[in-house]
Amino acid sequence: MAYGVISQWTSTVAINAALETEAREKYLPGIKALGALHAFFVSTGDTTFNVVTIYPDEATATAAAEKQKALREKAAAELPVKIVGELRGNVFAMS
């Protein structure tokens, strides 16, 4: 069964094209390299966004957790963003 990880983020500046490009070109490939099937950066407000990552199973998500933490720390160090929460769980419906 697929497994989802949703990280909640905030930024000290408005989400803009430069941040979106950085996410798409630098961080998305890193997430995919951890074994993710899909990853989505979803704008939820002017200065907030969520990263929704779908792994093939919980074991893959758990194995990726430490490297995922390192990617998050890198993003927080390089960009005006910080993680404010995380949710994890089984995906029970998907198309």
mmCIF file of C-alpha atoms in Angstrom:
data_model
loop_
_atom_site.group_PDB
_atom_site.id
_atom_site.type_symbol
_atom_site.label_atom_id
_atom_site.label_comp_id
_atom_site.label_asym_id
_atom_site.label_seq_id
_atom_site.Cartn_x
_atom_site.Cartn_y
_atom_site.Cartn_z
ATOM 1 C CA MET A 1 0.000 0.000 0.000
ATOM 2 C CA ALA A 2 1.294 3.494 -0.856
ATOM 3 C CA TYR A 3 2.402 5.717 2.007
ATOM 4 C CA GLY A 4 2.178 9.511 2.208
ATOM 5 C CA VAL A 5 4.303 12.100 3.951
ATOM 6 C CA ILE A 6 3.019 15.666 4.110
ATOM 7 C CA SER A 7 5.397 18.322 5.363
ATOM 8 C CA GLN A 8 4.063 21.763 6.198
ATOM 9 C CA TRP A 9 6.281 24.779 5.553
ATOM 10 C CA THR A 10 6.304 28.526 6.059
ATOM 11 C CA SER A 11 8.388 31.202 4.367
ATOM 12 C CA THR A 12 9.501 34.625 5.544
ATOM 13 C CA VAL A 13 8.864 35.943 2.027
ATOM 14 C CA ALA A 14 5.985 35.460 -0.378
ATOM 15 C CA ILE A 15 6.216 32.291 -2.442
ATOM 16 C CA ASN A 16 7.602 33.479 -5.762
ATOM 17 C CA ALA A 17 8.900 32.173 -9.079
ATOM 18 C CA ALA A 18 12.479 31.890 -7.781
ATOM 19 C CA LEU A 19 11.421 29.695 -4.846
ATOM 20 C CA GLU A 20 9.216 27.597 -7.098
ATOM 21 C CA THR A 21 12.085 27.076 -9.544
ATOM 22 C CA GLU A 22 14.451 26.121 -6.723
ATOM 23 C CA ALA A 23 11.943 23.582 -5.421
ATOM 24 C CA ARG A 24 11.327 22.120 -8.864
ATOM 25 C CA GLU A 25 14.965 21.958 -9.997
ATOM 26 C CA LYS A 26 16.847 21.249 -6.772
ATOM 27 C CA TYR A 27 14.620 19.657 -4.144
ATOM 28 C CA LEU A 28 12.128 17.654 -6.198
ATOM 29 C CA PRO A 29 14.869 15.465 -7.741
ATOM 30 C CA GLY A 30 16.298 14.861 -4.259
ATOM 31 C CA ILE A 31 12.942 13.670 -2.962
ATOM 32 C CA LYS A 32 12.460 11.399 -5.960
ATOM 33 C CA ALA A 33 15.956 9.952 -5.425
ATOM 34 C CA LEU A 34 14.817 8.780 -1.972
ATOM 35 C CA GLY A 35 12.364 6.394 -3.588
ATOM 36 C CA ALA A 36 9.277 8.590 -3.832
ATOM 37 C CA LEU A 37 6.770 7.728 -6.530
ATOM 38 C CA HIS A 38 5.406 11.272 -6.593
ATOM 39 C CA ALA A 39 6.107 14.568 -4.878
ATOM 40 C CA PHE A 40 3.974 17.699 -5.021
ATOM 41 C CA PHE A 41 4.806 21.178 -3.742
ATOM 42 C CA VAL A 42 1.426 22.765 -3.010
ATOM 43 C CA SER A 43 1.034 26.470 -2.298
ATOM 44 C CA THR A 44 -1.453 26.900 0.568
ATOM 45 C CA GLY A 45 -1.098 30.648 1.103
ATOM 46 C CA ASP A 46 1.129 33.609 0.284
ATOM 47 C CA THR A 47 3.872 32.358 2.606
ATOM 48 C CA THR A 48 2.910 28.726 3.215
ATOM 49 C CA PHE A 49 3.170 25.498 1.292
ATOM 50 C CA ASN A 50 2.991 21.747 1.796
ATOM 51 C CA VAL A 51 5.135 19.053 0.259
ATOM 52 C CA VAL A 52 3.085 15.921 -0.396
ATOM 53 C CA THR A 53 5.297 12.906 -1.032
ATOM 54 C CA ILE A 54 3.973 9.487 -2.015
ATOM 55 C CA TYR A 55 6.177 6.450 -1.437
ATOM 56 C CA PRO A 56 5.438 2.920 -2.633
ATOM 57 C CA ASP A 57 5.153 1.714 0.981
ATOM 58 C CA GLU A 58 5.835 2.637 4.590
ATOM 59 C CA ALA A 59 9.175 0.794 4.612
ATOM 60 C CA THR A 60 10.509 2.988 1.793
ATOM 61 C CA ALA A 61 9.273 6.148 3.526
ATOM 62 C CA THR A 62 10.858 5.078 6.806
ATOM 63 C CA ALA A 63 14.156 4.228 5.097
ATOM 64 C CA ALA A 64 14.150 7.683 3.471
ATOM 65 C CA ALA A 65 13.437 9.583 6.710
ATOM 66 C CA GLU A 66 17.029 10.485 7.670
ATOM 67 C CA LYS A 67 17.979 11.637 4.177
ATOM 68 C CA GLN A 68 14.676 13.497 3.947
ATOM 69 C CA LYS A 69 15.571 15.270 7.198
ATOM 70 C CA ALA A 70 18.921 16.301 5.698
ATOM 71 C CA LEU A 71 17.177 17.714 2.597
ATOM 72 C CA ARG A 72 14.841 19.704 4.822
ATOM 73 C CA GLU A 73 17.727 21.095 6.850
ATOM 74 C CA LYS A 74 19.506 22.091 3.643
ATOM 75 C CA ALA A 75 16.384 23.865 2.375
ATOM 76 C CA ALA A 76 15.968 25.720 5.674
ATOM 77 C CA ALA A 77 19.626 26.794 5.586
ATOM 78 C CA GLU A 78 19.591 27.944 1.957
ATOM 79 C CA LEU A 79 16.107 29.408 1.611
ATOM 80 C CA PRO A 80 13.838 31.663 3.709
ATOM 81 C CA VAL A 81 11.724 28.651 4.739
ATOM 82 C CA LYS A 82 11.213 26.407 7.753
ATOM 83 C CA ILE A 83 9.287 23.226 8.353
ATOM 84 C CA VAL A 84 6.444 23.609 10.836
ATOM 85 C CA GLY A 85 4.872 20.160 10.812
ATOM 86 C CA GLU A 86 4.663 16.718 9.316
ATOM 87 C CA LEU A 87 1.920 14.146 8.803
ATOM 88 C CA ARG A 88 2.445 10.509 7.767
ATOM 89 C CA GLY A 89 0.077 7.719 6.889
ATOM 90 C CA ASN A 90 -1.191 5.030 4.560
ATOM 91 C CA VAL A 91 -2.759 6.174 1.304
ATOM 92 C CA PHE A 92 -6.132 4.457 1.103
ATOM 93 C CA ALA A 93 -7.346 5.908 -2.212
ATOM 94 C CA MET A 94 -5.302 7.037 -5.180
ATOM 95 C CA SER A 95 -5.773 7.402 -8.934
#
